[in-house]
Amino acid sequence: MSSTMSTAPTCTLVSDAIDYKGSQVTPANFLKVLQGDKLAMKGIGSGKVIESTSEDKVFVFFSDHGAPGIIAFPSGGYLHASDLIAALKKMNDNQQYKEMVLYIEACESGSMFSGLLPE
């Protein structure tokens, strides 16, 4: 029996502080953080955004309620599938990741992508 070792990706935890909470956790702010819109997030929570490049592997975990074509947020209503897909396409066009995993833990979460992504 033989095995080969591969190099594990490096994960950096900068802080365990909460960056956004309560009324700051909205669909609009989520998309701004996701797309790296630092200027738009200035003065809101920590102001941190995902500052990734075409060389980065991005993992996002989201957990809340969902229904067909939407996921819920504590404030600001719902994020619609079409808005999420538009943001992901923009990130792809801007080469903001090498690989991305978006893990959504919510009812009907698969409907956020159904028939909306190019083949």
mmCIF file of C-alpha atoms in Angstrom, residues 57-110:
data_model
loop_
_atom_site.group_PDB
_atom_site.id
_atom_site.type_symbol
_atom_site.label_atom_id
_atom_site.label_comp_id
_atom_site.label_asym_id
_atom_site.label_seq_id
_atom_site.Cartn_x
_atom_site.Cartn_y
_atom_site.Cartn_z
ATOM 1 C CA LYS A 57 -9.313 29.919 -4.099
ATOM 2 C CA VAL A 58 -12.361 31.437 -2.398
ATOM 3 C CA PHE A 59 -14.700 29.575 -0.031
ATOM 4 C CA VAL A 60 -17.908 31.225 1.197
ATOM 5 C CA PHE A 61 -20.277 29.604 3.694
ATOM 6 C CA PHE A 62 -23.797 31.036 4.030
ATOM 7 C CA SER A 63 -26.443 29.758 6.440
ATOM 8 C CA ASP A 64 -29.987 31.087 6.846
ATOM 9 C CA HIS A 65 -33.464 30.390 5.524
ATOM 10 C CA GLY A 66 -34.349 29.950 1.873
ATOM 11 C CA ALA A 67 -37.175 29.402 -0.586
ATOM 12 C CA PRO A 68 -37.206 28.856 -4.361
ATOM 13 C CA GLY A 69 -34.938 31.482 -5.933
ATOM 14 C CA ILE A 70 -34.143 33.367 -2.699
ATOM 15 C CA ILE A 71 -32.093 33.221 0.476
ATOM 16 C CA ALA A 72 -33.028 35.239 3.543
ATOM 17 C CA PHE A 73 -30.939 37.693 5.534
ATOM 18 C CA PRO A 74 -31.361 39.015 9.086
ATOM 19 C CA SER A 75 -31.910 42.508 7.674
ATOM 20 C CA GLY A 76 -32.789 43.901 4.283
ATOM 21 C CA GLY A 77 -34.972 41.104 2.999
ATOM 22 C CA TYR A 78 -33.974 38.488 0.470
ATOM 23 C CA LEU A 79 -31.174 37.876 -1.983
ATOM 24 C CA HIS A 80 -32.639 36.790 -5.311
ATOM 25 C CA ALA A 81 -30.890 34.157 -7.410
ATOM 26 C CA SER A 82 -30.533 36.503 -10.385
ATOM 27 C CA ASP A 83 -28.675 39.077 -8.247
ATOM 28 C CA LEU A 84 -26.308 36.449 -6.860
ATOM 29 C CA ILE A 85 -25.590 35.066 -10.334
ATOM 30 C CA ALA A 86 -24.934 38.582 -11.671
ATOM 31 C CA ALA A 87 -22.422 39.163 -8.856
ATOM 32 C CA LEU A 88 -20.690 35.828 -9.487
ATOM 33 C CA LYS A 89 -20.475 36.551 -13.222
ATOM 34 C CA LYS A 90 -18.988 39.980 -12.480
ATOM 35 C CA MET A 91 -16.427 38.377 -10.166
ATOM 36 C CA ASN A 92 -15.545 35.910 -12.911
ATOM 37 C CA ASP A 93 -15.221 38.673 -15.511
ATOM 38 C CA ASN A 94 -12.957 40.617 -13.107
ATOM 39 C CA GLN A 95 -10.839 37.507 -12.438
ATOM 40 C CA GLN A 96 -11.489 37.671 -8.691
ATOM 41 C CA TYR A 97 -10.845 33.969 -8.115
ATOM 42 C CA LYS A 98 -9.091 30.927 -9.497
ATOM 43 C CA GLU A 99 -11.678 28.602 -7.968
ATOM 44 C CA MET A 100 -14.717 29.372 -5.854
ATOM 45 C CA VAL A 101 -16.937 27.267 -3.634
ATOM 46 C CA LEU A 102 -20.141 28.900 -2.436
ATOM 47 C CA TYR A 103 -21.733 26.645 0.189
ATOM 48 C CA ILE A 104 -25.307 27.664 0.977
ATOM 49 C CA GLU A 105 -27.013 25.953 3.913
ATOM 50 C CA ALA A 106 -30.658 26.902 3.405
ATOM 51 C CA CYS A 107 -33.875 25.303 2.237
ATOM 52 C CA GLU A 108 -34.133 25.304 -1.575
ATOM 53 C CA SER A 109 -30.517 26.500 -1.855
ATOM 54 C CA GLY A 110 -30.017 24.615 -5.123
#
